mmCIF file with all atom_site columns, C-alpha atoms in Angstrom:
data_model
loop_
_atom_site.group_PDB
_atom_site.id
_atom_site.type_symbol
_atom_site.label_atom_id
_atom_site.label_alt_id
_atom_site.label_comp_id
_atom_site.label_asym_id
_atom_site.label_entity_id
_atom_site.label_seq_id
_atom_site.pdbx_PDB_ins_code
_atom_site.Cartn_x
_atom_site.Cartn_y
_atom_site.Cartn_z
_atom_site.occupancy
_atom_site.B_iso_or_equiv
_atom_site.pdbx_formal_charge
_atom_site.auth_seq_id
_atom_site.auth_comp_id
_atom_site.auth_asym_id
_atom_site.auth_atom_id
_atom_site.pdbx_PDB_model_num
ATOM 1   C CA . UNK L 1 1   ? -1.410  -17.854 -8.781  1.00 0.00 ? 300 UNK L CA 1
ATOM 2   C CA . UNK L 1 2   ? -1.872  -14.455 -10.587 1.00 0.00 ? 301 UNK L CA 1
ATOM 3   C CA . UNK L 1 3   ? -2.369  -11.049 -8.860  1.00 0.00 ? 302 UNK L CA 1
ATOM 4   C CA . UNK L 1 4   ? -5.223  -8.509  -9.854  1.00 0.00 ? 303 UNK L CA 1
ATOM 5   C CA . UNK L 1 5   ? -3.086  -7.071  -12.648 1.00 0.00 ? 304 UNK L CA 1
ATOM 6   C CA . UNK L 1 6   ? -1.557  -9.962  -13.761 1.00 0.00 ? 305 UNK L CA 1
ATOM 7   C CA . UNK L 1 7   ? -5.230  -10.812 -14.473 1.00 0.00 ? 306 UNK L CA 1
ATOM 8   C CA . UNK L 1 8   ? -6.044  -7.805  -16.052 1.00 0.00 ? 307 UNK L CA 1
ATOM 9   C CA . UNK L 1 9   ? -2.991  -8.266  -18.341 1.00 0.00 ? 308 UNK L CA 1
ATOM 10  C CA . UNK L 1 10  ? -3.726  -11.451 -19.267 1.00 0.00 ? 309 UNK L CA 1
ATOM 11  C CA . UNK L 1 11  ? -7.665  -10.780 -20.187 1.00 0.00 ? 310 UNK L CA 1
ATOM 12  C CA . UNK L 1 12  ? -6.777  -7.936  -22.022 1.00 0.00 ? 311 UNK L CA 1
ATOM 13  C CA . UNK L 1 13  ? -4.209  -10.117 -23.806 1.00 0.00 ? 312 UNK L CA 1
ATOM 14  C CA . UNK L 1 14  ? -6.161  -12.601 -24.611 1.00 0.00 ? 313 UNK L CA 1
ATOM 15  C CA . UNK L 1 15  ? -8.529  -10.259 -26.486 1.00 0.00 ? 314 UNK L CA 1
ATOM 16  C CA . UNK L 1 16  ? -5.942  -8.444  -28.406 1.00 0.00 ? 315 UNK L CA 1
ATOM 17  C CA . UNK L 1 17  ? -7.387  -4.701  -26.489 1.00 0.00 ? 316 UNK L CA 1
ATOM 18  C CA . UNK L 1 18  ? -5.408  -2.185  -25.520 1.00 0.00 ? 317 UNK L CA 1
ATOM 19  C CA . UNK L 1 19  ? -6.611  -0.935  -22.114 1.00 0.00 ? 318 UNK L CA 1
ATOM 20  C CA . UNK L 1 20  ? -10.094 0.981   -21.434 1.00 0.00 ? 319 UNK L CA 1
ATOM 21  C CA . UNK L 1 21  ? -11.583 2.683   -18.887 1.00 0.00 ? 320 UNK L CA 1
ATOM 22  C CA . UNK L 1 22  ? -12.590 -0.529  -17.378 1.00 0.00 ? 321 UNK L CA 1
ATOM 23  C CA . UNK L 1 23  ? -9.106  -1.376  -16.558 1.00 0.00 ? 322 UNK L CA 1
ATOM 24  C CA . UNK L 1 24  ? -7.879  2.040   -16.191 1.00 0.00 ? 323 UNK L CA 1
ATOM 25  C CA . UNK L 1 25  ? -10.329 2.172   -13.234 1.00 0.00 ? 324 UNK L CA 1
ATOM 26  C CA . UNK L 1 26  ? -9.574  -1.472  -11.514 1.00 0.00 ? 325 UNK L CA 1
ATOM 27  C CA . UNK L 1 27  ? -5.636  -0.471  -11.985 1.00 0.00 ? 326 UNK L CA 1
ATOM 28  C CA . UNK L 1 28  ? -6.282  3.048   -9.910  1.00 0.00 ? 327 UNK L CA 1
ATOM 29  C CA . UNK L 1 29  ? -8.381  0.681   -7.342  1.00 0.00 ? 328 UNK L CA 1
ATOM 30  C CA . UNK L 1 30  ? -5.963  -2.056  -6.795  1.00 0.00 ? 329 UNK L CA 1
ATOM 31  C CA . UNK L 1 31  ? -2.960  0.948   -6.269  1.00 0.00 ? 330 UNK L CA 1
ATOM 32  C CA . UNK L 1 32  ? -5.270  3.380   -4.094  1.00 0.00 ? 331 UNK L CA 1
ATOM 33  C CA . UNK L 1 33  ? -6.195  0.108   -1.705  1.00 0.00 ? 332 UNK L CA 1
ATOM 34  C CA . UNK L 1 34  ? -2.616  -1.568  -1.952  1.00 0.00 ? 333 UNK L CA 1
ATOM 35  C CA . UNK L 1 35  ? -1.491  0.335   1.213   1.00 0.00 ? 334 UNK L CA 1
ATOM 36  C CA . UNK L 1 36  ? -4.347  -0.624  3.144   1.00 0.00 ? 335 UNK L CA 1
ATOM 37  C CA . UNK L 1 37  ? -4.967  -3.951  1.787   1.00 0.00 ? 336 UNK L CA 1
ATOM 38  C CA . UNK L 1 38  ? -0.964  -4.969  3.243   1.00 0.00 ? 337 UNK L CA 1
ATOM 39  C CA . UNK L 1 39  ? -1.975  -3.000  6.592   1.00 0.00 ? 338 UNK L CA 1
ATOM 40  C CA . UNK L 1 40  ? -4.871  -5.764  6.756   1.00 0.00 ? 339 UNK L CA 1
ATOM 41  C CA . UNK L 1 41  ? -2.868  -8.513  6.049   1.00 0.00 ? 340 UNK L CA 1
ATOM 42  C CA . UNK L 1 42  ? -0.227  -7.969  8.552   1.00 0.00 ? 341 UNK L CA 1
ATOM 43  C CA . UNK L 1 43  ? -2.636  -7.431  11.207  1.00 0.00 ? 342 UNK L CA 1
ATOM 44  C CA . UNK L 1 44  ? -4.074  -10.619 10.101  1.00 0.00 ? 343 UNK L CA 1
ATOM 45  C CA . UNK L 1 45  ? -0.346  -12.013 10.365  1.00 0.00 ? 344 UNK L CA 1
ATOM 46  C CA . UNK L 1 46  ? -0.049  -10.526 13.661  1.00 0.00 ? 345 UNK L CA 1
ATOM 47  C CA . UNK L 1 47  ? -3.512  -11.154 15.083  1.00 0.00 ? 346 UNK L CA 1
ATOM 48  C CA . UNK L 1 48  ? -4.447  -14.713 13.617  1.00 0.00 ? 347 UNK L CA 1
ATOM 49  C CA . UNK L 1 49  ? -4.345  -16.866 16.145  1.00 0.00 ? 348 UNK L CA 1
ATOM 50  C CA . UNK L 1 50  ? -7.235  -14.795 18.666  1.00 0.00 ? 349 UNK L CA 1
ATOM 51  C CA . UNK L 1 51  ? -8.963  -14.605 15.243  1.00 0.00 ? 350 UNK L CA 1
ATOM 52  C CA . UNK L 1 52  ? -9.119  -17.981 14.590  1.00 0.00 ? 351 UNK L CA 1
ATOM 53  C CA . UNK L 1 53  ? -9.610  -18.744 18.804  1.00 0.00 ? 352 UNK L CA 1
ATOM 54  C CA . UNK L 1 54  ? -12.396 -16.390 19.041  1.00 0.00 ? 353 UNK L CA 1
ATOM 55  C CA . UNK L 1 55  ? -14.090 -16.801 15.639  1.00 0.00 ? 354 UNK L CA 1
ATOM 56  C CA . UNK L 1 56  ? -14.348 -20.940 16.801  1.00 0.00 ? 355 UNK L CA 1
ATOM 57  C CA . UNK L 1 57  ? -15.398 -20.178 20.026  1.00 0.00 ? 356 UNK L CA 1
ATOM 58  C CA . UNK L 1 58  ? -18.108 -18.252 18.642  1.00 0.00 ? 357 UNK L CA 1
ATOM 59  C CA . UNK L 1 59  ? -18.495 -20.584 15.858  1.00 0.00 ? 358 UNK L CA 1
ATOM 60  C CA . UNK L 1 60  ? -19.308 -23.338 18.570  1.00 0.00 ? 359 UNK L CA 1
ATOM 61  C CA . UNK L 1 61  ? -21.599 -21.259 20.817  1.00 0.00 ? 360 UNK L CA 1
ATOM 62  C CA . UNK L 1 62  ? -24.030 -20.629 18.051  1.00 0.00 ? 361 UNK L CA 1
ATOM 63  C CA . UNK L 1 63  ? -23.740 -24.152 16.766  1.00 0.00 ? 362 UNK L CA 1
ATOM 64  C CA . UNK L 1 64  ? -23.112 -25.898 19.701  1.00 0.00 ? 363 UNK L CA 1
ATOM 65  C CA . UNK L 1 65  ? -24.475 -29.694 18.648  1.00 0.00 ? 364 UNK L CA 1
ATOM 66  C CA . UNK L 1 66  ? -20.746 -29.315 16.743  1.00 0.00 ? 365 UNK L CA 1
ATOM 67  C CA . UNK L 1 67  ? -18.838 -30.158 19.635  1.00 0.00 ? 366 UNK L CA 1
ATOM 68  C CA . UNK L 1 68  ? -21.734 -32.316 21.576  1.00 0.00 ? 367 UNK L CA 1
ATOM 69  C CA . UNK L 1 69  ? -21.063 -35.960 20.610  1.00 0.00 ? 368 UNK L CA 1
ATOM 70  C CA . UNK L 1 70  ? -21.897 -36.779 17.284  1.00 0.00 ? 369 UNK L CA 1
ATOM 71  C CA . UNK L 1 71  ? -20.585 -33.682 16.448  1.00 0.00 ? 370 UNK L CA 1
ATOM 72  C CA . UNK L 1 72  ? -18.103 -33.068 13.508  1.00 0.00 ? 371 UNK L CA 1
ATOM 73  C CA . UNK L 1 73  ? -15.746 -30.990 16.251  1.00 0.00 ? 372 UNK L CA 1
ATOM 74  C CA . UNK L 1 74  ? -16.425 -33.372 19.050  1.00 0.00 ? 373 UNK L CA 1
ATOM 75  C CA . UNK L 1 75  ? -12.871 -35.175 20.093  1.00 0.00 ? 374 UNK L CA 1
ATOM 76  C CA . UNK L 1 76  ? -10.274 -33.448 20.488  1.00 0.00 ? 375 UNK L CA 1
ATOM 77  C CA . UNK L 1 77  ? -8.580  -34.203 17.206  1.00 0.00 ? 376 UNK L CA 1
ATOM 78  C CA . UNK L 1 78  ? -11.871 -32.883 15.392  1.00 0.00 ? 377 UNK L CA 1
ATOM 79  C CA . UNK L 1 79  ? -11.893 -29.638 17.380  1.00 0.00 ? 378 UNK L CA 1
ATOM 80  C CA . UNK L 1 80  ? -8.279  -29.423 16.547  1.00 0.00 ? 379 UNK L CA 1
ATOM 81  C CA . UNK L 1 81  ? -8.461  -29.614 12.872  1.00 0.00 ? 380 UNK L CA 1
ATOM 82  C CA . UNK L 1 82  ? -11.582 -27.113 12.457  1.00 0.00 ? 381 UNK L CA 1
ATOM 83  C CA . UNK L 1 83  ? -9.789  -24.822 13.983  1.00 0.00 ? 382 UNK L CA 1
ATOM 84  C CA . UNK L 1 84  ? -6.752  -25.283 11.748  1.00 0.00 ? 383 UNK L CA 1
ATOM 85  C CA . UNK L 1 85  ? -9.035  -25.297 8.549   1.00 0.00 ? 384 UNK L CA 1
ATOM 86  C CA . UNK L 1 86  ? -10.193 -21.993 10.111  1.00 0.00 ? 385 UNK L CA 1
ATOM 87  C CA . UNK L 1 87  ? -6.758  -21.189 9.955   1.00 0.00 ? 386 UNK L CA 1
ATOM 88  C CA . UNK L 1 88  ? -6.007  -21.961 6.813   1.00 0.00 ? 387 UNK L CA 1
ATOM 89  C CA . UNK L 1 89  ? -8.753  -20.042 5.540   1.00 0.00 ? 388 UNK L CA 1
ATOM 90  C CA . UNK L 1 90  ? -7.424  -16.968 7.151   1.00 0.00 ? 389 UNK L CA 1
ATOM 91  C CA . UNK L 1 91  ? -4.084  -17.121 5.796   1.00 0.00 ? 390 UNK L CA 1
ATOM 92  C CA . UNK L 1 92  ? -5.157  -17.829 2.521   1.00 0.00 ? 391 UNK L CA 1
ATOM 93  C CA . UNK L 1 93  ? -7.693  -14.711 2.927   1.00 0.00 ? 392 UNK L CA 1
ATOM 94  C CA . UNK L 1 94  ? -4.970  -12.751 3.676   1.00 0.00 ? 393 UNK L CA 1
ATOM 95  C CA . UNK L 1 95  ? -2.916  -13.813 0.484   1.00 0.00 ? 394 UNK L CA 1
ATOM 96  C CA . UNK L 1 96  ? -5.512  -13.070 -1.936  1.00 0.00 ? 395 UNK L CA 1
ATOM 97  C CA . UNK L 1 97  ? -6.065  -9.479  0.207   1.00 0.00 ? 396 UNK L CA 1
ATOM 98  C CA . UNK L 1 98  ? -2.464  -8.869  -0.664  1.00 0.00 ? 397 UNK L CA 1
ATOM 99  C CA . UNK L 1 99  ? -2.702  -10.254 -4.239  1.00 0.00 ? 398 UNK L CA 1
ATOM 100 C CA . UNK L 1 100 ? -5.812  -8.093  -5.038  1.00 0.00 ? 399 UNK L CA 1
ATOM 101 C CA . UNK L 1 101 ? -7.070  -11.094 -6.781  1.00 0.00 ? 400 UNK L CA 1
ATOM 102 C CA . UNK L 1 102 ? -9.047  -14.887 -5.538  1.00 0.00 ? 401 UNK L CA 1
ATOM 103 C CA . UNK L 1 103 ? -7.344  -17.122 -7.909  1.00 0.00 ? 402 UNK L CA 1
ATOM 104 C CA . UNK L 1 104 ? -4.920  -18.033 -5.079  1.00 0.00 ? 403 UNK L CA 1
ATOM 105 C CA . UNK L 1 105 ? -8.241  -19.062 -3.166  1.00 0.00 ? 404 UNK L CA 1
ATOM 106 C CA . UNK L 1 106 ? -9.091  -21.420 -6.367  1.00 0.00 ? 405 UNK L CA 1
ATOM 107 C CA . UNK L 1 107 ? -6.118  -23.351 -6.465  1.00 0.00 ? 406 UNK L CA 1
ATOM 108 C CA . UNK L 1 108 ? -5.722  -23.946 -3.032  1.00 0.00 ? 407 UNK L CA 1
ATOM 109 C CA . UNK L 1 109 ? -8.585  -23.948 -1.003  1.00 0.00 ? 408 UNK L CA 1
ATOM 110 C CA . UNK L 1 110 ? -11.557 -24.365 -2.823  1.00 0.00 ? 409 UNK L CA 1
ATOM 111 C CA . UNK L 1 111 ? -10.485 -26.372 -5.636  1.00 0.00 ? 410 UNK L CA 1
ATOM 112 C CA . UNK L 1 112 ? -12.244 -30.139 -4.369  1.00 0.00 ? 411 UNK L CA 1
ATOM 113 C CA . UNK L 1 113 ? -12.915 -28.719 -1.225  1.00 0.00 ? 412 UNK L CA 1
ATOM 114 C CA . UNK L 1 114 ? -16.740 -29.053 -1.302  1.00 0.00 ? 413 UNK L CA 1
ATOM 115 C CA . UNK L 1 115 ? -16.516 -32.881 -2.962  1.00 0.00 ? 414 UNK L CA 1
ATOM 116 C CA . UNK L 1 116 ? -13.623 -33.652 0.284   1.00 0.00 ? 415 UNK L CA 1
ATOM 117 C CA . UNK L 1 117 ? -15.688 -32.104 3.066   1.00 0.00 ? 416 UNK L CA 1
ATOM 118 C CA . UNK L 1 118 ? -18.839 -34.105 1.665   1.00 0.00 ? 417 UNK L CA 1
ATOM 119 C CA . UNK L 1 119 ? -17.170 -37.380 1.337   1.00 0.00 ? 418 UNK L CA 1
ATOM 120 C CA . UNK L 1 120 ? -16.153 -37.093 5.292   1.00 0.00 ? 419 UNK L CA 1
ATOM 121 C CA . UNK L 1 121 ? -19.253 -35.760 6.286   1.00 0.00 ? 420 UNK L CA 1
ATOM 122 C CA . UNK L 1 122 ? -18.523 -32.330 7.217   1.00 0.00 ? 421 UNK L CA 1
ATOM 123 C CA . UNK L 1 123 ? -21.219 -29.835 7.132   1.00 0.00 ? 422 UNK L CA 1
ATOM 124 C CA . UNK L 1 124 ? -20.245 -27.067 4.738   1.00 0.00 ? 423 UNK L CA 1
ATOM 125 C CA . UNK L 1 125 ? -22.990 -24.852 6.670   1.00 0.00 ? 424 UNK L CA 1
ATOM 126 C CA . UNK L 1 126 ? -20.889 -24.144 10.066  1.00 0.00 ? 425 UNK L CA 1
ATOM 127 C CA . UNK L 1 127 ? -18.092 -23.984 7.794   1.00 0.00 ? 426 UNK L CA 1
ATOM 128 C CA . UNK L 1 128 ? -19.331 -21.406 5.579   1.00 0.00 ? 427 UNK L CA 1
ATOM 129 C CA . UNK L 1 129 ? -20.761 -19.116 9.235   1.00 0.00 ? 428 UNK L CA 1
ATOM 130 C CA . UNK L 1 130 ? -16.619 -19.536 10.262  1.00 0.00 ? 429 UNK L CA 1
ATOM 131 C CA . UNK L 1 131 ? -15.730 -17.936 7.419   1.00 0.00 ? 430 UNK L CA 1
ATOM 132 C CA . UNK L 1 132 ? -18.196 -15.105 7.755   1.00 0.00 ? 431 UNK L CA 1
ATOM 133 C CA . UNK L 1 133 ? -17.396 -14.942 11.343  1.00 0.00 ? 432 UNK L CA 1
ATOM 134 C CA . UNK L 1 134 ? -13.531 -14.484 10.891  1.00 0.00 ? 433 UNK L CA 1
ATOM 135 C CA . UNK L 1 135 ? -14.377 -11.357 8.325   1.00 0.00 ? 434 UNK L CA 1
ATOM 136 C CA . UNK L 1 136 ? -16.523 -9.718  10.857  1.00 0.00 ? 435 UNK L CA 1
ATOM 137 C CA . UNK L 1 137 ? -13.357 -10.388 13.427  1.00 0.00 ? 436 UNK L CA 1
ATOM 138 C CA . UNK L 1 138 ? -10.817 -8.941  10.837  1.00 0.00 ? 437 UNK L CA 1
ATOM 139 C CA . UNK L 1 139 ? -13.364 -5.773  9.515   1.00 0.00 ? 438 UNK L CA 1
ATOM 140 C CA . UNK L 1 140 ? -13.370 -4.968  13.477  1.00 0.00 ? 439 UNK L CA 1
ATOM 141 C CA . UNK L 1 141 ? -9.664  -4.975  13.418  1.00 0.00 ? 440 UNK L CA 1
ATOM 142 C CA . UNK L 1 142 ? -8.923  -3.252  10.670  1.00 0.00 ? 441 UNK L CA 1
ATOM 143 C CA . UNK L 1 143 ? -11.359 -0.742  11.593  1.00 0.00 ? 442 UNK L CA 1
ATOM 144 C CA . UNK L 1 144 ? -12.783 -0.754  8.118   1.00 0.00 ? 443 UNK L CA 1
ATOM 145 C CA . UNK L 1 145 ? -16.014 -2.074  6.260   1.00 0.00 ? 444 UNK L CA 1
ATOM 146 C CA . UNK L 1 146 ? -14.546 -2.444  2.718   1.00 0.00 ? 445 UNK L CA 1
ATOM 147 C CA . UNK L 1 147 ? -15.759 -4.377  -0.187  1.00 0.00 ? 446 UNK L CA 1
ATOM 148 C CA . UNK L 1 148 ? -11.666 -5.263  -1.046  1.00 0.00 ? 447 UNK L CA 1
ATOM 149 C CA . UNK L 1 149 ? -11.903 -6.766  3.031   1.00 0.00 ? 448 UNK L CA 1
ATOM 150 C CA . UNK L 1 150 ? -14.577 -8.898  2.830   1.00 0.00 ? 449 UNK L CA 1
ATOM 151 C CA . UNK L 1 151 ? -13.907 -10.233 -0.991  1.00 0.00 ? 450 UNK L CA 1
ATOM 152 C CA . UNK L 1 152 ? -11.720 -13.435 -0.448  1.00 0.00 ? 451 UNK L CA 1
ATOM 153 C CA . UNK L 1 153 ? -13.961 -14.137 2.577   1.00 0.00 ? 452 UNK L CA 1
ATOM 154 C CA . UNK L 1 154 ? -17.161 -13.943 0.323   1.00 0.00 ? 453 UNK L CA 1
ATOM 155 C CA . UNK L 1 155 ? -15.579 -15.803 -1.816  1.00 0.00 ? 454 UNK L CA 1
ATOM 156 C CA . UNK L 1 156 ? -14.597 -18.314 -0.366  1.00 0.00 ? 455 UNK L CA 1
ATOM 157 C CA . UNK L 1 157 ? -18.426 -18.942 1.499   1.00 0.00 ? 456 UNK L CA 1
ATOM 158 C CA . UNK L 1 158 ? -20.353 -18.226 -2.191  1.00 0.00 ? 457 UNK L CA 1
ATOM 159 C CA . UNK L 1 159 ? -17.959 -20.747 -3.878  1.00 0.00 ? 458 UNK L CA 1
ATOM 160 C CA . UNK L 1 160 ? -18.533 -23.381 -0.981  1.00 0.00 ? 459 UNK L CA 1
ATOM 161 C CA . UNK L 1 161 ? -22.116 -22.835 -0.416  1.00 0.00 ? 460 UNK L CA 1
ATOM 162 C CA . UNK L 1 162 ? -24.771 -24.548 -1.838  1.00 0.00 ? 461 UNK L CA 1
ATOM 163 C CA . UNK L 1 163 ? -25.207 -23.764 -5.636  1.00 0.00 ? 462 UNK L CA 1
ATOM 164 C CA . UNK L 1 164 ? -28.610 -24.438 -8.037  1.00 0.00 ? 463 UNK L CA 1
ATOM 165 C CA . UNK L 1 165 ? -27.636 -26.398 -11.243 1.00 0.00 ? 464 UNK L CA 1
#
């Protein structure tokens, strides 16, 4: 798991280059946000349980043939674990928010995720609207509409949805 200028380092590394602008200017962004990005994630920290509550209630009212029979949350034990995936999004959300940087998201959300979720049948749609509804949640309680906010949470629902080959 690398943070944003771990990253950097090792890109710029790689090539041999000393820094540019380029990195200059992503090394002043990660520093001017790194106040606000740990504000976020401790609210998250503090908070995460009503986000993940209200986000699946919400979830289930606009896709409410999820918990009808048939459903993938119907059962008790079904509604339990997609809330806890919800969960474990948000933490994870809140790492790479800290880190500056989605690799953490990579290695251990994402990575299979899509090919596991398929093989049991669950719909990576509703999934992907969680997501987007627990960065709405967490934008309204961090009172901010930032790009660095809603990253891992874009992230994580452009790398899980649908994809043309």
């Amino acid at each position: 798991m690398q943070d944003a200028i771990t990253s950097l380092i090792g890109a710029y590394d790689a090539t041999g280059k000393y820094f540019d602008r380029d990195a200059m200017d992503t090394l002043k962004s990660f520093f001017a946000t790194g106040n606000a990005r740990l504000a976020a994630s401790s609210a998250i920290t503090a908070n995460a349980a009503s986000i993940v509550r209200k986000a699946g209630s919400r979830l289930f009212e606009e896709v409410p043939d999820l918990i009808r029979p048939g459903g993938n949350a119907y059962t008790t034990r079904r509604f339990a674990a997609c809330l806890r995936d919800m969960d474990y999004y948000l933490r994870y959300a809140s790492y790479a928010l800290v880190a500056g940087n989605n690799d953490v998201l990579d290695e251990r959300v994402l990575q299979g995720l899509r090919d596991t979720y398929s093989s049991l049948g669950v719909p990576i749609g509703p999934t992907v609207q969680g997501i987007q509804i627990m960065k709405q949640a967490v934008m309204d309680l961090v009172g901010e509409d930032a790009d660095w906010l809603a990253a891992p949470f874009d992230y994580m629902s452009r790398e899980l949805s649908e994809k043309n080959i």
